Amino acid sequence: QRFEAARLLRAGRNPEQVAEALGRSRAWAFWVQKTLREDGESALAAKPRPEGPKKVSGKQRAELAILIKDHTPMDYGFDEALWTRKIVGDLIYERWDIDLSAPTVGAVLHDLEFSPQRPLRQAIEQDPEAVVRWEKEEFPTIRARARKEGAEVYFGDEAAVRSDYHSGTTWAPVGQTPVVRTTGSRTTVSMLSAISRKGEISFDVREGTVDSQVFIDFCVKLLADAGGKKVFLILDNATYHVSRKTRQFAEDSDGRLTLFFLPTYSPELNPDELVWKNVKHDTLGRASIKDAGDLRSRAVAALEHLRDFPEIIRGIFRAPRLSYIHW
């Protein structure tokens, strides 16, 4: 592989292309390039290693876990933000001059009790100090006020889903891609919901986009569903949430509706975001949609299912990232 890498480099390939072509790490390809340039091709010949190949020691493994756990590859000069076996291998090589195959890197990560996971995305515009204030000061104040005034705290959000949205996988014979028949027209429905830690949900589904009036109509429905109780509604900073028209509606509700707003760019603080994972990804994205009416009816059915099984919503509030909402 070293000699093949040298051939590719002489043919004009760059180290990244060589690494990709041979299934090796980027660091390995740069090492070949440097050795070829400084010492010639003969220096690439394998040399006996009577002591055996280098291994990652226990101390190095502990340090590796710290390097990966609270950082992304970009913190160490890589172009990507996700840890892969290849990038972890590059890091090991750059730190300790140990060249490991991808399967060996995977074994090291499993020994450290790491597993491949789908990451949450966090906006770089987010203000970490504002998030801390929300969790430690602002939300506890809202919670205490809700107890004092006998109000129910809801978290609200909206989502749109198109008829051509797909998610999930299906089993099929190897080499035979399955086909799911669905409508070719693109239609969209907007969904609005608000949930409480008790497992209550209020929702609305309609065609078209959401504006201030649509949101106010939903708030009227939420107040009706609350059965006369005061509602403290926590939202993100969408334009129609903070508009003058919406704020005026809340002010004119005689205290029945009070609006509060999450820190900007902080969807992970809103449990209602997980409602859309349930409805969009786990339900609608796996269905075969026939037409606009079918899309709407399926969206309604998915939300009605959550209403009928409040334990699902209560489970959403137990997500680790939402632990600040304890009562």
mmCIF file of C-alpha atoms in Angstrom:
data_model
loop_
_atom_site.group_PDB
_atom_site.id
_atom_site.type_symbol
_atom_site.label_atom_id
_atom_site.label_comp_id
_atom_site.label_asym_id
_atom_site.label_seq_id
_atom_site.Cartn_x
_atom_site.Cartn_y
_atom_site.Cartn_z
ATOM 1 C CA GLN A 1 0.000 0.000 0.000
ATOM 2 C CA ARG A 2 2.876 2.386 0.672
ATOM 3 C CA PHE A 3 4.308 1.847 -2.797
ATOM 4 C CA GLU A 4 0.839 2.167 -4.343
ATOM 5 C CA ALA A 5 0.374 5.408 -2.452
ATOM 6 C CA ALA A 6 3.708 6.639 -3.796
ATOM 7 C CA ARG A 7 2.603 5.804 -7.324
ATOM 8 C CA LEU A 8 -0.659 7.713 -6.887
ATOM 9 C CA LEU A 9 1.154 10.711 -5.408
ATOM 10 C CA ARG A 10 3.561 10.796 -8.333
ATOM 11 C CA ALA A 11 0.556 10.641 -10.677
ATOM 12 C CA GLY A 12 -0.718 13.900 -9.204
ATOM 13 C CA ARG A 13 -3.163 12.694 -6.555
ATOM 14 C CA ASN A 14 -3.229 14.611 -3.279
ATOM 15 C CA PRO A 15 -2.941 12.825 0.115
ATOM 16 C CA GLU A 16 -6.687 13.042 0.791
ATOM 17 C CA GLN A 17 -7.424 11.288 -2.497
ATOM 18 C CA VAL A 18 -4.784 8.651 -1.777
ATOM 19 C CA ALA A 19 -6.234 7.976 1.681
ATOM 20 C CA GLU A 20 -9.718 7.621 0.195
ATOM 21 C CA ALA A 21 -8.540 5.334 -2.596
ATOM 22 C CA LEU A 22 -6.640 2.975 -0.304
ATOM 23 C CA GLY A 23 -8.938 3.104 2.697
ATOM 24 C CA ARG A 24 -6.259 4.538 4.961
ATOM 25 C CA SER A 25 -6.134 7.545 7.239
ATOM 26 C CA ARG A 26 -5.297 11.018 6.046
ATOM 27 C CA ALA A 27 -2.361 11.135 8.453
ATOM 28 C CA TRP A 28 -0.943 7.939 6.929
ATOM 29 C CA ALA A 29 -1.144 9.407 3.412
ATOM 30 C CA PHE A 30 0.635 12.595 4.500
ATOM 31 C CA TRP A 31 3.316 10.462 6.173
ATOM 32 C CA VAL A 32 3.878 8.596 2.889
ATOM 33 C CA GLN A 33 4.143 11.910 1.038
ATOM 34 C CA LYS A 34 6.652 13.301 3.554
ATOM 35 C CA THR A 35 8.757 10.118 3.594
ATOM 36 C CA LEU A 36 8.782 9.923 -0.193
ATOM 37 C CA ARG A 37 9.866 13.552 -0.480
ATOM 38 C CA GLU A 38 12.553 13.477 2.230
ATOM 39 C CA ASP A 39 13.973 9.925 2.132
ATOM 40 C CA GLY A 40 12.921 8.415 -1.169
ATOM 41 C CA GLU A 41 10.850 5.387 -2.077
ATOM 42 C CA SER A 42 13.201 2.894 -0.428
ATOM 43 C CA ALA A 43 12.290 4.334 2.953
ATOM 44 C CA LEU A 44 8.722 3.107 2.416
ATOM 45 C CA ALA A 45 9.748 -0.553 2.575
ATOM 46 C CA ALA A 46 8.406 -2.445 5.583
ATOM 47 C CA LYS A 47 10.913 -2.876 8.386
ATOM 48 C CA PRO A 48 10.926 -5.691 10.919
ATOM 49 C CA ARG A 49 9.353 -4.804 14.227
ATOM 50 C CA PRO A 50 10.567 -7.366 16.725
ATOM 51 C CA GLU A 51 8.668 -5.629 19.480
ATOM 52 C CA GLY A 52 5.403 -6.032 17.558
ATOM 53 C CA PRO A 53 3.017 -3.296 16.436
ATOM 54 C CA LYS A 54 2.366 -0.377 18.732
ATOM 55 C CA LYS A 55 -0.836 -0.492 20.732
ATOM 56 C CA VAL A 56 -2.849 2.206 22.455
ATOM 57 C CA SER A 57 -2.023 2.023 26.152
ATOM 58 C CA GLY A 58 -4.539 2.324 28.924
ATOM 59 C CA LYS A 59 -3.330 5.834 29.728
ATOM 60 C CA GLN A 60 -3.616 6.855 26.070
ATOM 61 C CA ARG A 61 -7.130 5.379 25.871
ATOM 62 C CA ALA A 62 -8.221 7.403 28.875
ATOM 63 C CA GLU A 63 -6.818 10.550 27.290
ATOM 64 C CA LEU A 64 -8.489 9.672 23.969
ATOM 65 C CA ALA A 65 -11.886 9.426 25.683
ATOM 66 C CA ILE A 66 -11.419 12.927 27.096
ATOM 67 C CA LEU A 67 -10.296 14.284 23.715
ATOM 68 C CA ILE A 68 -13.403 12.950 21.978
ATOM 69 C CA LYS A 69 -16.132 13.258 24.604
ATOM 70 C CA ASP A 70 -16.481 17.037 24.827
ATOM 71 C CA HIS A 71 -14.983 18.070 21.495
ATOM 72 C CA THR A 72 -15.547 17.739 17.774
ATOM 73 C CA PRO A 73 -12.852 16.960 15.177
ATOM 74 C CA MET A 74 -12.939 20.633 14.175
ATOM 75 C CA ASP A 75 -11.394 21.500 17.556
ATOM 76 C CA TYR A 76 -8.270 19.653 16.408
ATOM 77 C CA GLY A 77 -8.033 21.077 12.913
ATOM 78 C CA PHE A 78 -10.133 18.570 10.965
ATOM 79 C CA ASP A 79 -12.694 19.776 8.424
ATOM 80 C CA GLU A 80 -15.561 17.593 9.696
ATOM 81 C CA ALA A 81 -17.674 17.857 12.828
ATOM 82 C CA LEU A 82 -18.451 14.142 13.337
ATOM 83 C CA TRP A 83 -16.163 11.543 14.827
ATOM 84 C CA THR A 84 -15.612 8.608 12.477
ATOM 85 C CA ARG A 85 -13.227 5.681 12.892
ATOM 86 C CA LYS A 86 -11.039 7.219 10.207
ATOM 87 C CA ILE A 87 -10.811 10.601 11.952
ATOM 88 C CA VAL A 88 -10.243 8.996 15.362
ATOM 89 C CA GLY A 89 -7.452 6.980 13.736
ATOM 90 C CA ASP A 90 -5.933 10.193 12.380
ATOM 91 C CA LEU A 91 -6.064 11.735 15.854
ATOM 92 C CA ILE A 92 -4.362 8.697 17.392
ATOM 93 C CA TYR A 93 -1.662 8.834 14.738
ATOM 94 C CA GLU A 94 -1.054 12.537 15.170
ATOM 95 C CA ARG A 95 -0.969 12.319 18.986
ATOM 96 C CA TRP A 96 1.003 9.106 19.539
ATOM 97 C CA ASP A 97 2.393 8.038 16.128
ATOM 98 C CA ILE A 98 0.299 4.849 16.249
ATOM 99 C CA ASP A 99 -1.253 3.748 12.941
ATOM 100 C CA LEU A 100 -4.386 1.618 13.515
ATOM 101 C CA SER A 101 -6.780 0.044 11.047
ATOM 102 C CA ALA A 102 -10.432 1.170 11.099
ATOM 103 C CA PRO A 103 -11.644 -2.081 12.767
ATOM 104 C CA THR A 104 -9.008 -1.692 15.497
ATOM 105 C CA VAL A 105 -10.035 1.920 16.084
ATOM 106 C CA GLY A 106 -13.623 0.703 16.369
ATOM 107 C CA ALA A 107 -12.580 -1.894 18.945
ATOM 108 C CA VAL A 108 -10.777 0.766 20.986
ATOM 109 C CA LEU A 109 -13.883 2.968 20.936
ATOM 110 C CA HIS A 110 -16.127 0.078 22.002
ATOM 111 C CA ASP A 111 -13.726 -0.709 24.860
ATOM 112 C CA LEU A 112 -14.156 2.920 25.957
ATOM 113 C CA GLU A 113 -17.961 2.375 25.868
ATOM 114 C CA PHE A 114 -18.429 4.707 22.899
ATOM 115 C CA SER A 115 -21.012 3.893 20.235
ATOM 116 C CA PRO A 116 -22.049 5.560 16.942
ATOM 117 C CA GLN A 117 -24.972 7.897 17.642
ATOM 118 C CA ARG A 118 -26.996 10.462 15.752
ATOM 119 C CA PRO A 119 -25.931 13.846 17.199
ATOM 120 C CA LEU A 120 -28.176 16.695 18.152
ATOM 121 C CA ARG A 121 -27.508 19.829 16.136
ATOM 122 C CA GLN A 122 -26.897 23.067 18.013
ATOM 123 C CA ALA A 123 -26.809 26.454 16.341
ATOM 124 C CA ILE A 124 -23.505 28.267 16.576
ATOM 125 C CA GLU A 125 -25.538 31.461 17.125
ATOM 126 C CA GLN A 126 -26.852 30.093 20.419
ATOM 127 C CA ASP A 127 -25.849 32.046 23.530
ATOM 128 C CA PRO A 128 -24.707 29.477 26.155
ATOM 129 C CA GLU A 129 -25.093 32.003 28.960
ATOM 130 C CA ALA A 130 -28.718 32.617 27.958
ATOM 131 C CA VAL A 131 -29.350 28.861 28.056
ATOM 132 C CA VAL A 132 -27.910 28.625 31.571
ATOM 133 C CA ARG A 133 -30.032 31.573 32.719
ATOM 134 C CA TRP A 134 -33.118 29.915 31.254
ATOM 135 C CA GLU A 135 -32.477 26.605 32.991
ATOM 136 C CA LYS A 136 -31.291 27.974 36.334
ATOM 137 C CA GLU A 137 -33.270 31.190 36.739
ATOM 138 C CA GLU A 138 -35.989 31.956 34.200
ATOM 139 C CA PHE A 139 -37.779 28.616 33.990
ATOM 140 C CA PRO A 140 -37.727 28.042 37.788
ATOM 141 C CA THR A 141 -39.340 31.486 38.147
ATOM 142 C CA ILE A 142 -42.043 30.541 35.624
ATOM 143 C CA ARG A 143 -42.607 27.239 37.424
ATOM 144 C CA ALA A 144 -42.966 28.939 40.821
ATOM 145 C CA ARG A 145 -45.364 31.498 39.402
ATOM 146 C CA ALA A 146 -47.451 28.753 37.756
ATOM 147 C CA ARG A 147 -47.795 26.981 41.098
ATOM 148 C CA LYS A 148 -48.816 30.200 42.822
ATOM 149 C CA GLU A 149 -51.399 31.150 40.181
ATOM 150 C CA GLY A 150 -52.665 27.632 39.451
ATOM 151 C CA ALA A 151 -51.578 27.830 35.812
ATOM 152 C CA GLU A 152 -50.671 24.924 33.535
ATOM 153 C CA VAL A 153 -47.322 25.192 31.744
ATOM 154 C CA TYR A 154 -47.337 24.182 28.081
ATOM 155 C CA PHE A 155 -44.528 24.068 25.535
ATOM 156 C CA GLY A 156 -45.655 24.887 21.988
ATOM 157 C CA ASP A 157 -44.226 24.583 18.509
ATOM 158 C CA GLU A 158 -45.193 24.162 14.846
ATOM 159 C CA ALA A 159 -43.986 21.947 12.024
ATOM 160 C CA ALA A 160 -44.756 21.477 8.348
ATOM 161 C CA VAL A 161 -44.663 18.153 6.552
ATOM 162 C CA ARG A 162 -44.714 17.493 2.810
ATOM 163 C CA SER A 163 -46.216 14.553 1.020
ATOM 164 C CA ASP A 164 -42.776 13.604 -0.347
ATOM 165 C CA TYR A 165 -41.118 13.456 3.088
ATOM 166 C CA HIS A 166 -39.653 9.987 3.681
ATOM 167 C CA SER A 167 -37.824 8.335 6.569
ATOM 168 C CA GLY A 168 -36.968 4.858 7.785
ATOM 169 C CA THR A 169 -35.807 1.695 6.029
ATOM 170 C CA THR A 170 -37.461 -1.540 4.890
ATOM 171 C CA TRP A 171 -36.158 -5.100 4.517
ATOM 172 C CA ALA A 172 -35.651 -6.424 0.991
ATOM 173 C CA PRO A 173 -33.436 -8.953 -0.848
ATOM 174 C CA VAL A 174 -29.819 -7.851 -1.229
ATOM 175 C CA GLY A 175 -29.302 -5.921 -4.455
ATOM 176 C CA GLN A 176 -33.026 -5.402 -5.048
ATOM 177 C CA THR A 177 -34.051 -1.885 -4.040
ATOM 178 C CA PRO A 178 -37.687 -1.926 -2.889
ATOM 179 C CA VAL A 179 -40.231 0.529 -4.297
ATOM 180 C CA VAL A 180 -42.965 2.221 -2.241
ATOM 181 C CA ARG A 181 -45.681 3.805 -4.337
ATOM 182 C CA THR A 182 -46.734 7.279 -3.178
ATOM 183 C CA THR A 183 -48.189 10.456 -4.621
ATOM 184 C CA GLY A 184 -46.005 12.425 -7.013
ATOM 185 C CA SER A 185 -47.664 15.745 -6.177
ATOM 186 C CA ARG A 186 -46.159 17.912 -3.464
ATOM 187 C CA THR A 187 -48.596 19.049 -0.828
ATOM 188 C CA THR A 188 -47.885 20.466 2.619
ATOM 189 C CA VAL A 189 -49.779 20.596 5.882
ATOM 190 C CA SER A 190 -48.888 22.693 8.910
ATOM 191 C CA MET A 191 -49.212 21.227 12.384
ATOM 192 C CA LEU A 192 -49.406 23.173 15.649
ATOM 193 C CA SER A 193 -49.244 21.611 19.091
ATOM 194 C CA ALA A 194 -48.654 22.363 22.754
ATOM 195 C CA ILE A 195 -47.866 19.775 25.415
ATOM 196 C CA SER A 196 -47.683 19.717 29.198
ATOM 197 C CA ARG A 197 -45.651 17.515 31.506
ATOM 198 C CA LYS A 198 -48.904 15.829 32.595
ATOM 199 C CA GLY A 199 -49.191 14.329 29.110
ATOM 200 C CA GLU A 200 -51.805 16.741 27.774
ATOM 201 C CA ILE A 201 -51.673 17.845 24.146
ATOM 202 C CA SER A 202 -53.633 20.412 22.177
ATOM 203 C CA PHE A 203 -53.145 20.465 18.426
ATOM 204 C CA ASP A 204 -54.396 21.729 15.086
ATOM 205 C CA VAL A 205 -53.632 20.649 11.511
ATOM 206 C CA ARG A 206 -54.324 22.797 8.486
ATOM 207 C CA GLU A 207 -53.183 23.429 4.954
ATOM 208 C CA GLY A 208 -50.983 26.417 4.174
ATOM 209 C CA THR A 209 -48.428 28.229 6.275
ATOM 210 C CA VAL A 210 -48.646 29.530 9.826
ATOM 211 C CA ASP A 211 -49.021 33.266 10.498
ATOM 212 C CA SER A 212 -50.093 35.315 13.503
ATOM 213 C CA GLN A 213 -53.809 34.746 12.924
ATOM 214 C CA VAL A 214 -53.384 30.985 12.492
ATOM 215 C CA PHE A 215 -51.358 30.876 15.683
ATOM 216 C CA ILE A 216 -53.936 32.958 17.567
ATOM 217 C CA ASP A 217 -56.674 30.583 16.397
ATOM 218 C CA PHE A 218 -54.634 27.740 17.838
ATOM 219 C CA CYS A 219 -54.261 29.604 21.139
ATOM 220 C CA VAL A 220 -58.058 29.936 21.313
ATOM 221 C CA LYS A 221 -58.313 26.164 20.940
ATOM 222 C CA LEU A 222 -55.596 25.622 23.558
ATOM 223 C CA LEU A 223 -57.447 27.795 26.081
ATOM 224 C CA ALA A 224 -60.630 25.839 25.422
ATOM 225 C CA ASP A 225 -58.818 22.543 25.901
ATOM 226 C CA ALA A 226 -57.344 23.847 29.175
ATOM 227 C CA GLY A 227 -60.857 23.992 30.609
ATOM 228 C CA GLY A 228 -60.672 27.441 32.164
ATOM 229 C CA LYS A 229 -57.228 27.087 33.722
ATOM 230 C CA LYS A 230 -54.609 29.729 33.143
ATOM 231 C CA VAL A 231 -52.100 28.754 30.479
ATOM 232 C CA PHE A 232 -48.403 29.626 30.554
ATOM 233 C CA LEU A 233 -47.233 28.932 27.003
ATOM 234 C CA ILE A 234 -43.494 28.632 26.312
ATOM 235 C CA LEU A 235 -42.430 29.147 22.700
ATOM 236 C CA ASP A 236 -39.466 29.832 20.460
ATOM 237 C CA ASN A 237 -38.975 33.220 18.869
ATOM 238 C CA ALA A 238 -40.792 32.627 15.573
ATOM 239 C CA THR A 239 -42.073 35.844 14.012
ATOM 240 C CA TYR A 240 -45.744 35.006 14.553
ATOM 241 C CA HIS A 241 -45.066 34.145 18.217
ATOM 242 C CA VAL A 242 -43.586 37.536 19.014
ATOM 243 C CA SER A 243 -45.678 39.666 16.669
ATOM 244 C CA ARG A 244 -47.618 42.652 17.971
ATOM 245 C CA LYS A 245 -50.883 40.973 17.012
ATOM 246 C CA THR A 246 -50.077 37.831 19.017
ATOM 247 C CA ARG A 247 -48.862 39.769 22.041
ATOM 248 C CA GLN A 248 -51.999 41.911 21.965
ATOM 249 C CA PHE A 249 -54.169 38.785 21.948
ATOM 250 C CA ALA A 250 -52.362 37.487 25.040
ATOM 251 C CA GLU A 251 -52.717 40.845 26.797
ATOM 252 C CA ASP A 252 -56.442 40.908 26.031
ATOM 253 C CA SER A 253 -57.007 37.399 27.476
ATOM 254 C CA ASP A 254 -57.547 38.719 31.019
ATOM 255 C CA GLY A 255 -54.586 36.711 32.287
ATOM 256 C CA ARG A 256 -55.768 33.397 30.845
ATOM 257 C CA LEU A 257 -52.810 33.231 28.452
ATOM 258 C CA THR A 258 -49.252 34.330 29.252
ATOM 259 C CA LEU A 259 -46.456 33.886 26.730
ATOM 260 C CA PHE A 260 -42.837 33.120 27.559
ATOM 261 C CA PHE A 261 -39.951 32.713 25.136
ATOM 262 C CA LEU A 262 -37.027 30.326 25.041
ATOM 263 C CA PRO A 263 -33.485 31.546 24.338
ATOM 264 C CA THR A 264 -32.957 32.001 20.612
ATOM 265 C CA TYR A 265 -31.565 29.083 18.592
ATOM 266 C CA SER A 266 -32.344 26.586 21.381
ATOM 267 C CA PRO A 267 -34.836 24.004 20.041
ATOM 268 C CA GLU A 268 -33.311 21.308 22.270
ATOM 269 C CA LEU A 269 -34.905 23.078 25.272
ATOM 270 C CA ASN A 270 -38.417 22.568 23.866
ATOM 271 C CA PRO A 271 -39.998 19.128 24.469
ATOM 272 C CA ASP A 272 -42.577 19.815 21.759
ATOM 273 C CA GLU A 273 -39.777 19.356 19.203
ATOM 274 C CA LEU A 274 -39.866 15.632 20.054
ATOM 275 C CA VAL A 275 -43.544 15.521 19.133
ATOM 276 C CA TRP A 276 -42.539 16.261 15.569
ATOM 277 C CA LYS A 277 -39.989 13.443 15.618
ATOM 278 C CA ASN A 278 -42.797 11.108 16.626
ATOM 279 C CA VAL A 279 -45.274 12.429 14.083
ATOM 280 C CA LYS A 280 -43.001 13.215 11.117
ATOM 281 C CA HIS A 281 -40.106 10.783 11.306
ATOM 282 C CA ASP A 282 -41.654 7.817 13.090
ATOM 283 C CA THR A 283 -45.113 7.957 11.491
ATOM 284 C CA LEU A 284 -45.724 10.115 8.406
ATOM 285 C CA GLY A 285 -42.270 9.575 6.910
ATOM 286 C CA ARG A 286 -42.877 5.806 6.812
ATOM 287 C CA ALA A 287 -46.306 5.945 5.196
ATOM 288 C CA SER A 288 -47.404 5.822 1.567
ATOM 289 C CA ILE A 289 -49.255 9.100 1.010
ATOM 290 C CA LYS A 290 -52.007 9.058 -1.630
ATOM 291 C CA ASP A 291 -52.998 12.730 -1.767
ATOM 292 C CA ALA A 292 -53.348 15.944 0.253
ATOM 293 C CA GLY A 293 -56.374 14.668 2.132
ATOM 294 C CA ASP A 294 -54.567 11.470 3.065
ATOM 295 C CA LEU A 295 -51.591 13.460 4.364
ATOM 296 C CA ARG A 296 -53.817 15.632 6.544
ATOM 297 C CA SER A 297 -55.841 12.717 7.921
ATOM 298 C CA ARG A 298 -52.685 10.789 8.772
ATOM 299 C CA ALA A 299 -51.219 13.822 10.552
ATOM 300 C CA VAL A 300 -54.409 14.214 12.585
ATOM 301 C CA ALA A 301 -54.430 10.491 13.411
ATOM 302 C CA ALA A 302 -50.810 10.621 14.597
ATOM 303 C CA LEU A 303 -51.534 13.558 16.920
ATOM 304 C CA GLU A 304 -54.749 11.940 18.160
ATOM 305 C CA HIS A 305 -52.686 8.864 19.023
ATOM 306 C CA LEU A 306 -50.484 11.005 21.262
ATOM 307 C CA ARG A 307 -53.563 12.510 22.873
ATOM 308 C CA ASP A 308 -54.929 9.029 23.576
ATOM 309 C CA PHE A 309 -51.647 7.823 25.061
ATOM 310 C CA PRO A 310 -50.460 10.604 27.398
ATOM 311 C CA GLU A 311 -47.711 8.363 28.757
ATOM 312 C CA ILE A 312 -45.857 8.909 25.467
ATOM 313 C CA ILE A 313 -45.829 12.663 26.056
ATOM 314 C CA ARG A 314 -44.854 12.243 29.700
ATOM 315 C CA GLY A 315 -41.965 10.116 28.440
ATOM 316 C CA ILE A 316 -40.817 12.984 26.219
ATOM 317 C CA PHE A 317 -40.311 15.143 29.304
ATOM 318 C CA ARG A 318 -37.999 12.477 30.744
ATOM 319 C CA ALA A 319 -35.442 12.987 27.952
ATOM 320 C CA PRO A 320 -32.035 13.770 29.547
ATOM 321 C CA ARG A 321 -31.711 17.163 27.832
ATOM 322 C CA LEU A 322 -35.063 18.217 29.326
ATOM 323 C CA SER A 323 -34.226 17.383 32.916
ATOM 324 C CA TYR A 324 -34.413 21.081 33.791
ATOM 325 C CA ILE A 325 -38.235 20.846 33.557
ATOM 326 C CA HIS A 326 -38.497 18.749 36.752
ATOM 327 C CA TRP A 327 -41.416 19.765 38.961
#
